[in-house]
Amino acid sequence: MKMLMDELKAEEDKLNLEQEDAHGDNKKMKIVFLKKIQLYKRFLNEDDLEYLG
């Protein structure tokens, strides 16, 4: 589980940098948020948790 969380944190950090680089551009921010949602869904599935949204 710890390795999974470390991987999630690394991916999340990359997306946070991408979000900062968007400089408030709505289209770029939307893309980053969609990537984050997909990232969280993927990790929920890998950890045998369920996404109900």
mmCIF file with all atom_site columns, N, CA, C and O in Angstrom, residues 4-49:
data_model
loop_
_atom_site.group_PDB
_atom_site.id
_atom_site.type_symbol
_atom_site.label_atom_id
_atom_site.label_alt_id
_atom_site.label_comp_id
_atom_site.label_asym_id
_atom_site.label_entity_id
_atom_site.label_seq_id
_atom_site.pdbx_PDB_ins_code
_atom_site.Cartn_x
_atom_site.Cartn_y
_atom_site.Cartn_z
_atom_site.occupancy
_atom_site.B_iso_or_equiv
_atom_site.pdbx_formal_charge
_atom_site.auth_seq_id
_atom_site.auth_comp_id
_atom_site.auth_asym_id
_atom_site.auth_atom_id
_atom_site.pdbx_PDB_model_num
ATOM 1   N N  . LEU A 1 4  ? 2.117   2.119  -3.427  1.00 0.00 ? 4  LEU A N  1
ATOM 2   C CA . LEU A 1 4  ? 1.024   2.670  -4.220  1.00 0.00 ? 4  LEU A CA 1
ATOM 3   C C  . LEU A 1 4  ? 0.809   4.142  -3.887  1.00 0.00 ? 4  LEU A C  1
ATOM 4   O O  . LEU A 1 4  ? 0.651   4.979  -4.779  1.00 0.00 ? 4  LEU A O  1
ATOM 5   N N  . MET A 1 5  ? 0.840   4.472  -2.610  1.00 0.00 ? 5  MET A N  1
ATOM 6   C CA . MET A 1 5  ? 0.642   5.862  -2.194  1.00 0.00 ? 5  MET A CA 1
ATOM 7   C C  . MET A 1 5  ? 1.811   6.743  -2.633  1.00 0.00 ? 5  MET A C  1
ATOM 8   O O  . MET A 1 5  ? 1.619   7.900  -2.995  1.00 0.00 ? 5  MET A O  1
ATOM 9   N N  . ASP A 1 6  ? 3.033   6.208  -2.620  1.00 0.00 ? 6  ASP A N  1
ATOM 10  C CA . ASP A 1 6  ? 4.194   6.958  -3.095  1.00 0.00 ? 6  ASP A CA 1
ATOM 11  C C  . ASP A 1 6  ? 4.064   7.259  -4.580  1.00 0.00 ? 6  ASP A C  1
ATOM 12  O O  . ASP A 1 6  ? 4.375   8.365  -5.033  1.00 0.00 ? 6  ASP A O  1
ATOM 13  N N  . GLU A 1 7  ? 3.596   6.278  -5.333  1.00 0.00 ? 7  GLU A N  1
ATOM 14  C CA . GLU A 1 7  ? 3.398   6.465  -6.766  1.00 0.00 ? 7  GLU A CA 1
ATOM 15  C C  . GLU A 1 7  ? 2.302   7.510  -7.025  1.00 0.00 ? 7  GLU A C  1
ATOM 16  O O  . GLU A 1 7  ? 2.453   8.376  -7.893  1.00 0.00 ? 7  GLU A O  1
ATOM 17  N N  . LEU A 1 8  ? 1.221   7.431  -6.265  1.00 0.00 ? 8  LEU A N  1
ATOM 18  C CA . LEU A 1 8  ? 0.140   8.406  -6.388  1.00 0.00 ? 8  LEU A CA 1
ATOM 19  C C  . LEU A 1 8  ? 0.655   9.812  -6.104  1.00 0.00 ? 8  LEU A C  1
ATOM 20  O O  . LEU A 1 8  ? 0.368   10.749 -6.845  1.00 0.00 ? 8  LEU A O  1
ATOM 21  N N  . LYS A 1 9  ? 1.438   9.956  -5.045  1.00 0.00 ? 9  LYS A N  1
ATOM 22  C CA . LYS A 1 9  ? 1.973   11.265 -4.664  1.00 0.00 ? 9  LYS A CA 1
ATOM 23  C C  . LYS A 1 9  ? 2.872   11.822 -5.768  1.00 0.00 ? 9  LYS A C  1
ATOM 24  O O  . LYS A 1 9  ? 2.790   13.014 -6.094  1.00 0.00 ? 9  LYS A O  1
ATOM 25  N N  . ALA A 1 10 ? 3.702   10.983 -6.366  1.00 0.00 ? 10 ALA A N  1
ATOM 26  C CA . ALA A 1 10 ? 4.594   11.428 -7.445  1.00 0.00 ? 10 ALA A CA 1
ATOM 27  C C  . ALA A 1 10 ? 3.783   11.910 -8.650  1.00 0.00 ? 10 ALA A C  1
ATOM 28  O O  . ALA A 1 10 ? 4.073   12.962 -9.223  1.00 0.00 ? 10 ALA A O  1
ATOM 29  N N  . GLU A 1 11 ? 2.765   11.137 -9.023  1.00 0.00 ? 11 GLU A N  1
ATOM 30  C CA . GLU A 1 11 ? 1.913   11.522 -10.153 1.00 0.00 ? 11 GLU A CA 1
ATOM 31  C C  . GLU A 1 11 ? 1.151   12.812 -9.842  1.00 0.00 ? 11 GLU A C  1
ATOM 32  O O  . GLU A 1 11 ? 1.001   13.687 -10.695 1.00 0.00 ? 11 GLU A O  1
ATOM 33  N N  . GLU A 1 12 ? 0.674   12.910 -8.615  1.00 0.00 ? 12 GLU A N  1
ATOM 34  C CA . GLU A 1 12 ? -0.074  14.095 -8.202  1.00 0.00 ? 12 GLU A CA 1
ATOM 35  C C  . GLU A 1 12 ? 0.822   15.338 -8.209  1.00 0.00 ? 12 GLU A C  1
ATOM 36  O O  . GLU A 1 12 ? 0.390   16.416 -8.626  1.00 0.00 ? 12 GLU A O  1
ATOM 37  N N  . ASP A 1 13 ? 2.073   15.181 -7.795  1.00 0.00 ? 13 ASP A N  1
ATOM 38  C CA . ASP A 1 13 ? 3.018   16.293 -7.821  1.00 0.00 ? 13 ASP A CA 1
ATOM 39  C C  . ASP A 1 13 ? 3.255   16.791 -9.240  1.00 0.00 ? 13 ASP A C  1
ATOM 40  O O  . ASP A 1 13 ? 3.326   18.005 -9.489  1.00 0.00 ? 13 ASP A O  1
ATOM 41  N N  . LYS A 1 14 ? 3.365   15.866 -10.195 1.00 0.00 ? 14 LYS A N  1
ATOM 42  C CA . LYS A 1 14 ? 3.540   16.249 -11.601 1.00 0.00 ? 14 LYS A CA 1
ATOM 43  C C  . LYS A 1 14 ? 2.336   17.066 -12.083 1.00 0.00 ? 14 LYS A C  1
ATOM 44  O O  . LYS A 1 14 ? 2.496   18.077 -12.773 1.00 0.00 ? 14 LYS A O  1
ATOM 45  N N  . LEU A 1 15 ? 1.144   16.604 -11.720 1.00 0.00 ? 15 LEU A N  1
ATOM 46  C CA . LEU A 1 15 ? -0.060  17.310 -12.141 1.00 0.00 ? 15 LEU A CA 1
ATOM 47  C C  . LEU A 1 15 ? -0.181  18.666 -11.459 1.00 0.00 ? 15 LEU A C  1
ATOM 48  O O  . LEU A 1 15 ? -0.665  19.630 -12.063 1.00 0.00 ? 15 LEU A O  1
ATOM 49  N N  . ASN A 1 16 ? 0.282   18.766 -10.221 1.00 0.00 ? 16 ASN A N  1
ATOM 50  C CA . ASN A 1 16 ? 0.260   20.056 -9.532  1.00 0.00 ? 16 ASN A CA 1
ATOM 51  C C  . ASN A 1 16 ? 1.174   21.055 -10.236 1.00 0.00 ? 16 ASN A C  1
ATOM 52  O O  . ASN A 1 16 ? 0.824   22.234 -10.371 1.00 0.00 ? 16 ASN A O  1
ATOM 53  N N  . LEU A 1 17 ? 2.334   20.595 -10.689 1.00 0.00 ? 17 LEU A N  1
ATOM 54  C CA . LEU A 1 17 ? 3.233   21.466 -11.445 1.00 0.00 ? 17 LEU A CA 1
ATOM 55  C C  . LEU A 1 17 ? 2.595   21.890 -12.768 1.00 0.00 ? 17 LEU A C  1
ATOM 56  O O  . LEU A 1 17 ? 2.692   23.047 -13.177 1.00 0.00 ? 17 LEU A O  1
ATOM 57  N N  . GLU A 1 18 ? 1.951   20.946 -13.410 1.00 0.00 ? 18 GLU A N  1
ATOM 58  C CA . GLU A 1 18 ? 1.259   21.243 -14.666 1.00 0.00 ? 18 GLU A CA 1
ATOM 59  C C  . GLU A 1 18 ? 0.153   22.278 -14.426 1.00 0.00 ? 18 GLU A C  1
ATOM 60  O O  . GLU A 1 18 ? -0.049  23.184 -15.239 1.00 0.00 ? 18 GLU A O  1
ATOM 61  N N  . GLN A 1 19 ? -0.522  22.168 -13.296 1.00 0.00 ? 19 GLN A N  1
ATOM 62  C CA . GLN A 1 19 ? -1.572  23.124 -12.943 1.00 0.00 ? 19 GLN A CA 1
ATOM 63  C C  . GLN A 1 19 ? -0.978  24.512 -12.725 1.00 0.00 ? 19 GLN A C  1
ATOM 64  O O  . GLN A 1 19 ? -1.530  25.510 -13.184 1.00 0.00 ? 19 GLN A O  1
ATOM 65  N N  . GLU A 1 20 ? 0.139   24.586 -12.036 1.00 0.00 ? 20 GLU A N  1
ATOM 66  C CA . GLU A 1 20 ? 0.799   25.871 -11.815 1.00 0.00 ? 20 GLU A CA 1
ATOM 67  C C  . GLU A 1 20 ? 1.246   26.498 -13.137 1.00 0.00 ? 20 GLU A C  1
ATOM 68  O O  . GLU A 1 20 ? 1.142   27.709 -13.323 1.00 0.00 ? 20 GLU A O  1
ATOM 69  N N  . ASP A 1 21 ? 1.731   25.662 -14.048 1.00 0.00 ? 21 ASP A N  1
ATOM 70  C CA . ASP A 1 21 ? 2.190   26.151 -15.345 1.00 0.00 ? 21 ASP A CA 1
ATOM 71  C C  . ASP A 1 21 ? 1.050   26.643 -16.227 1.00 0.00 ? 21 ASP A C  1
ATOM 72  O O  . ASP A 1 21 ? 1.278   27.338 -17.212 1.00 0.00 ? 21 ASP A O  1
ATOM 73  N N  . ALA A 1 22 ? -0.177  26.282 -15.886 1.00 0.00 ? 22 ALA A N  1
ATOM 74  C CA . ALA A 1 22 ? -1.338  26.708 -16.671 1.00 0.00 ? 22 ALA A CA 1
ATOM 75  C C  . ALA A 1 22 ? -1.604  28.200 -16.492 1.00 0.00 ? 22 ALA A C  1
ATOM 76  O O  . ALA A 1 22 ? -2.247  28.820 -17.334 1.00 0.00 ? 22 ALA A O  1
ATOM 77  N N  . HIS A 1 23 ? -1.113  28.782 -15.411 1.00 0.00 ? 23 HIS A N  1
ATOM 78  C CA . HIS A 1 23 ? -1.249  30.216 -15.139 1.00 0.00 ? 23 HIS A CA 1
ATOM 79  C C  . HIS A 1 23 ? -2.691  30.705 -15.274 1.00 0.00 ? 23 HIS A C  1
ATOM 80  O O  . HIS A 1 23 ? -2.965  31.759 -15.849 1.00 0.00 ? 23 HIS A O  1
ATOM 81  N N  . GLY A 1 24 ? -3.627  29.895 -14.778 1.00 0.00 ? 24 GLY A N  1
ATOM 82  C CA . GLY A 1 24 ? -5.023  30.312 -14.760 1.00 0.00 ? 24 GLY A CA 1
ATOM 83  C C  . GLY A 1 24 ? -5.766  30.136 -16.074 1.00 0.00 ? 24 GLY A C  1
ATOM 84  O O  . GLY A 1 24 ? -6.927  30.528 -16.178 1.00 0.00 ? 24 GLY A O  1
ATOM 85  N N  . ASP A 1 25 ? -5.119  29.551 -17.087 1.00 0.00 ? 25 ASP A N  1
ATOM 86  C CA . ASP A 1 25 ? -5.785  29.290 -18.363 1.00 0.00 ? 25 ASP A CA 1
ATOM 87  C C  . ASP A 1 25 ? -6.850  28.213 -18.129 1.00 0.00 ? 25 ASP A C  1
ATOM 88  O O  . ASP A 1 25 ? -6.542  27.075 -17.776 1.00 0.00 ? 25 ASP A O  1
ATOM 89  N N  . ASN A 1 26 ? -8.110  28.597 -18.308 1.00 0.00 ? 26 ASN A N  1
ATOM 90  C CA . ASN A 1 26 ? -9.223  27.705 -17.984 1.00 0.00 ? 26 ASN A CA 1
ATOM 91  C C  . ASN A 1 26 ? -9.167  26.365 -18.713 1.00 0.00 ? 26 ASN A C  1
ATOM 92  O O  . ASN A 1 26 ? -9.455  25.328 -18.138 1.00 0.00 ? 26 ASN A O  1
ATOM 93  N N  . LYS A 1 27 ? -8.809  26.384 -19.989 1.00 0.00 ? 27 LYS A N  1
ATOM 94  C CA . LYS A 1 27 ? -8.764  25.139 -20.758 1.00 0.00 ? 27 LYS A CA 1
ATOM 95  C C  . LYS A 1 27 ? -7.668  24.217 -20.233 1.00 0.00 ? 27 LYS A C  1
ATOM 96  O O  . LYS A 1 27 ? -7.875  23.017 -20.088 1.00 0.00 ? 27 LYS A O  1
ATOM 97  N N  . LYS A 1 28 ? -6.517  24.777 -19.946 1.00 0.00 ? 28 LYS A N  1
ATOM 98  C CA . LYS A 1 28 ? -5.415  23.969 -19.423 1.00 0.00 ? 28 LYS A CA 1
ATOM 99  C C  . LYS A 1 28 ? -5.736  23.452 -18.027 1.00 0.00 ? 28 LYS A C  1
ATOM 100 O O  . LYS A 1 28 ? -5.424  22.310 -17.696 1.00 0.00 ? 28 LYS A O  1
ATOM 101 N N  . MET A 1 29 ? -6.372  24.278 -17.218 1.00 0.00 ? 29 MET A N  1
ATOM 102 C CA . MET A 1 29 ? -6.745  23.868 -15.866 1.00 0.00 ? 29 MET A CA 1
ATOM 103 C C  . MET A 1 29 ? -7.758  22.717 -15.924 1.00 0.00 ? 29 MET A C  1
ATOM 104 O O  . MET A 1 29 ? -7.657  21.762 -15.165 1.00 0.00 ? 29 MET A O  1
ATOM 105 N N  . LYS A 1 30 ? -8.711  22.812 -16.839 1.00 0.00 ? 30 LYS A N  1
ATOM 106 C CA . LYS A 1 30 ? -9.713  21.757 -16.982 1.00 0.00 ? 30 LYS A CA 1
ATOM 107 C C  . LYS A 1 30 ? -9.043  20.438 -17.342 1.00 0.00 ? 30 LYS A C  1
ATOM 108 O O  . LYS A 1 30 ? -9.381  19.391 -16.770 1.00 0.00 ? 30 LYS A O  1
ATOM 109 N N  . ILE A 1 31 ? -8.082  20.478 -18.247 1.00 0.00 ? 31 ILE A N  1
ATOM 110 C CA . ILE A 1 31 ? -7.365  19.273 -18.654 1.00 0.00 ? 31 ILE A CA 1
ATOM 111 C C  . ILE A 1 31 ? -6.636  18.655 -17.458 1.00 0.00 ? 31 ILE A C  1
ATOM 112 O O  . ILE A 1 31 ? -6.677  17.440 -17.248 1.00 0.00 ? 31 ILE A O  1
ATOM 113 N N  . VAL A 1 32 ? -5.994  19.503 -16.656 1.00 0.00 ? 32 VAL A N  1
ATOM 114 C CA . VAL A 1 32 ? -5.274  19.005 -15.483 1.00 0.00 ? 32 VAL A CA 1
ATOM 115 C C  . VAL A 1 32 ? -6.250  18.370 -14.494 1.00 0.00 ? 32 VAL A C  1
ATOM 116 O O  . VAL A 1 32 ? -5.988  17.289 -13.959 1.00 0.00 ? 32 VAL A O  1
ATOM 117 N N  . PHE A 1 33 ? -7.378  19.005 -14.259 1.00 0.00 ? 33 PHE A N  1
ATOM 118 C CA . PHE A 1 33 ? -8.356  18.448 -13.327 1.00 0.00 ? 33 PHE A CA 1
ATOM 119 C C  . PHE A 1 33 ? -8.912  17.119 -13.831 1.00 0.00 ? 33 PHE A C  1
ATOM 120 O O  . PHE A 1 33 ? -9.116  16.185 -13.046 1.00 0.00 ? 33 PHE A O  1
ATOM 121 N N  . LEU A 1 34 ? -9.145  17.013 -15.123 1.00 0.00 ? 34 LEU A N  1
ATOM 122 C CA . LEU A 1 34 ? -9.621  15.747 -15.684 1.00 0.00 ? 34 LEU A CA 1
ATOM 123 C C  . LEU A 1 34 ? -8.560  14.656 -15.521 1.00 0.00 ? 34 LEU A C  1
ATOM 124 O O  . LEU A 1 34 ? -8.890  13.501 -15.218 1.00 0.00 ? 34 LEU A O  1
ATOM 125 N N  . LYS A 1 35 ? -7.298  15.023 -15.710 1.00 0.00 ? 35 LYS A N  1
ATOM 126 C CA . LYS A 1 35 ? -6.205  14.060 -15.506 1.00 0.00 ? 35 LYS A CA 1
ATOM 127 C C  . LYS A 1 35 ? -6.153  13.607 -14.050 1.00 0.00 ? 35 LYS A C  1
ATOM 128 O O  . LYS A 1 35 ? -5.922  12.434 -13.769 1.00 0.00 ? 35 LYS A O  1
ATOM 129 N N  . LYS A 1 36 ? -6.375  14.544 -13.124 1.00 0.00 ? 36 LYS A N  1
ATOM 130 C CA . LYS A 1 36 ? -6.373  14.178 -11.704 1.00 0.00 ? 36 LYS A CA 1
ATOM 131 C C  . LYS A 1 36 ? -7.504  13.213 -11.386 1.00 0.00 ? 36 LYS A C  1
ATOM 132 O O  . LYS A 1 36 ? -7.324  12.246 -10.651 1.00 0.00 ? 36 LYS A O  1
ATOM 133 N N  . ILE A 1 37 ? -8.678  13.457 -11.939 1.00 0.00 ? 37 ILE A N  1
ATOM 134 C CA . ILE A 1 37 ? -9.816  12.571 -11.716 1.00 0.00 ? 37 ILE A CA 1
ATOM 135 C C  . ILE A 1 37 ? -9.490  11.172 -12.223 1.00 0.00 ? 37 ILE A C  1
ATOM 136 O O  . ILE A 1 37 ? -9.728  10.180 -11.525 1.00 0.00 ? 37 ILE A O  1
ATOM 137 N N  . GLN A 1 38 ? -8.918  11.080 -13.418 1.00 0.00 ? 38 GLN A N  1
ATOM 138 C CA . GLN A 1 38 ? -8.552  9.782  -13.976 1.00 0.00 ? 38 GLN A CA 1
ATOM 139 C C  . GLN A 1 38 ? -7.486  9.092  -13.121 1.00 0.00 ? 38 GLN A C  1
ATOM 140 O O  . GLN A 1 38 ? -7.535  7.885  -12.910 1.00 0.00 ? 38 GLN A O  1
ATOM 141 N N  . LEU A 1 39 ? -6.544  9.876  -12.623 1.00 0.00 ? 39 LEU A N  1
ATOM 142 C CA . LEU A 1 39 ? -5.499  9.341  -11.750 1.00 0.00 ? 39 LEU A CA 1
ATOM 143 C C  . LEU A 1 39 ? -6.106  8.738  -10.491 1.00 0.00 ? 39 LEU A C  1
ATOM 144 O O  . LEU A 1 39 ? -5.788  7.608  -10.113 1.00 0.00 ? 39 LEU A O  1
ATOM 145 N N  . TYR A 1 40 ? -7.004  9.471  -9.852  1.00 0.00 ? 40 TYR A N  1
ATOM 146 C CA . TYR A 1 40 ? -7.631  8.987  -8.614  1.00 0.00 ? 40 TYR A CA 1
ATOM 147 C C  . TYR A 1 40 ? -8.477  7.747  -8.882  1.00 0.00 ? 40 TYR A C  1
ATOM 148 O O  . TYR A 1 40 ? -8.467  6.799  -8.094  1.00 0.00 ? 40 TYR A O  1
ATOM 149 N N  . LYS A 1 41 ? -9.205  7.738  -9.976  1.00 0.00 ? 41 LYS A N  1
ATOM 150 C CA . LYS A 1 41 ? -10.002 6.564  -10.326 1.00 0.00 ? 41 LYS A CA 1
ATOM 151 C C  . LYS A 1 41 ? -9.099  5.348  -10.516 1.00 0.00 ? 41 LYS A C  1
ATOM 152 O O  . LYS A 1 41 ? -9.414  4.254  -10.046 1.00 0.00 ? 41 LYS A O  1
ATOM 153 N N  . ARG A 1 42 ? -7.996  5.553  -11.224 1.00 0.00 ? 42 ARG A N  1
ATOM 154 C CA . ARG A 1 42 ? -7.070  4.453  -11.479 1.00 0.00 ? 42 ARG A CA 1
ATOM 155 C C  . ARG A 1 42 ? -6.520  3.882  -10.167 1.00 0.00 ? 42 ARG A C  1
ATOM 156 O O  . ARG A 1 42 ? -6.470  2.668  -9.980  1.00 0.00 ? 42 ARG A O  1
ATOM 157 N N  . PHE A 1 43 ? -6.143  4.748  -9.257  1.00 0.00 ? 43 PHE A N  1
ATOM 158 C CA . PHE A 1 43 ? -5.586  4.284  -7.997  1.00 0.00 ? 43 PHE A CA 1
ATOM 159 C C  . PHE A 1 43 ? -6.648  3.651  -7.103  1.00 0.00 ? 43 PHE A C  1
ATOM 160 O O  . PHE A 1 43 ? -6.350  2.726  -6.369  1.00 0.00 ? 43 PHE A O  1
ATOM 161 N N  . LEU A 1 44 ? -7.868  4.119  -7.183  1.00 0.00 ? 44 LEU A N  1
ATOM 162 C CA . LEU A 1 44 ? -8.943  3.463  -6.444  1.00 0.00 ? 44 LEU A CA 1
ATOM 163 C C  . LEU A 1 44 ? -9.137  2.041  -6.955  1.00 0.00 ? 44 LEU A C  1
ATOM 164 O O  . LEU A 1 44 ? -9.302  1.105  -6.171  1.00 0.00 ? 44 LEU A O  1
ATOM 165 N N  . ASN A 1 45 ? -9.085  1.880  -8.258  1.00 0.00 ? 45 ASN A N  1
ATOM 166 C CA . ASN A 1 45 ? -9.246  0.545  -8.845  1.00 0.00 ? 45 ASN A CA 1
ATOM 167 C C  . ASN A 1 45 ? -8.070  -0.356 -8.493  1.00 0.00 ? 45 ASN A C  1
ATOM 168 O O  . ASN A 1 45 ? -8.255  -1.537 -8.212  1.00 0.00 ? 45 ASN A O  1
ATOM 169 N N  . GLU A 1 46 ? -6.858  0.181  -8.511  1.00 0.00 ? 46 GLU A N  1
ATOM 170 C CA . GLU A 1 46 ? -5.677  -0.619 -8.183  1.00 0.00 ? 46 GLU A CA 1
ATOM 171 C C  . GLU A 1 46 ? -5.687  -1.051 -6.724  1.00 0.00 ? 46 GLU A C  1
ATOM 172 O O  . GLU A 1 46 ? -5.141  -2.089 -6.377  1.00 0.00 ? 46 GLU A O  1
ATOM 173 N N  . ASP A 1 47 ? -6.293  -0.252 -5.873  1.00 0.00 ? 47 ASP A N  1
ATOM 174 C CA . ASP A 1 47 ? -6.334  -0.562 -4.446  1.00 0.00 ? 47 ASP A CA 1
ATOM 175 C C  . ASP A 1 47 ? -7.609  -1.320 -4.070  1.00 0.00 ? 47 ASP A C  1
ATOM 176 O O  . ASP A 1 47 ? -7.945  -1.459 -2.914  1.00 0.00 ? 47 ASP A O  1
ATOM 177 N N  . ASP A 1 48 ? -8.317  -1.809 -5.093  1.00 0.00 ? 48 ASP A N  1
ATOM 178 C CA . ASP A 1 48 ? -9.557  -2.569 -4.894  1.00 0.00 ? 48 ASP A CA 1
ATOM 179 C C  . ASP A 1 48 ? -10.618 -1.766 -4.151  1.00 0.00 ? 48 ASP A C  1
ATOM 180 O O  . ASP A 1 48 ? -11.449 -2.325 -3.432  1.00 0.00 ? 48 ASP A O  1
ATOM 181 N N  . LEU A 1 49 ? -10.580 -0.468 -4.288  1.00 0.00 ? 49 LEU A N  1
ATOM 182 C CA . LEU A 1 49 ? -11.649 0.383  -3.769  1.00 0.00 ? 49 LEU A CA 1
ATOM 183 C C  . LEU A 1 49 ? -12.575 0.679  -4.930  1.00 0.00 ? 49 LEU A C  1
ATOM 184 O O  . LEU A 1 49 ? -12.246 0.471  -6.089  1.00 0.00 ? 49 LEU A O  1
#
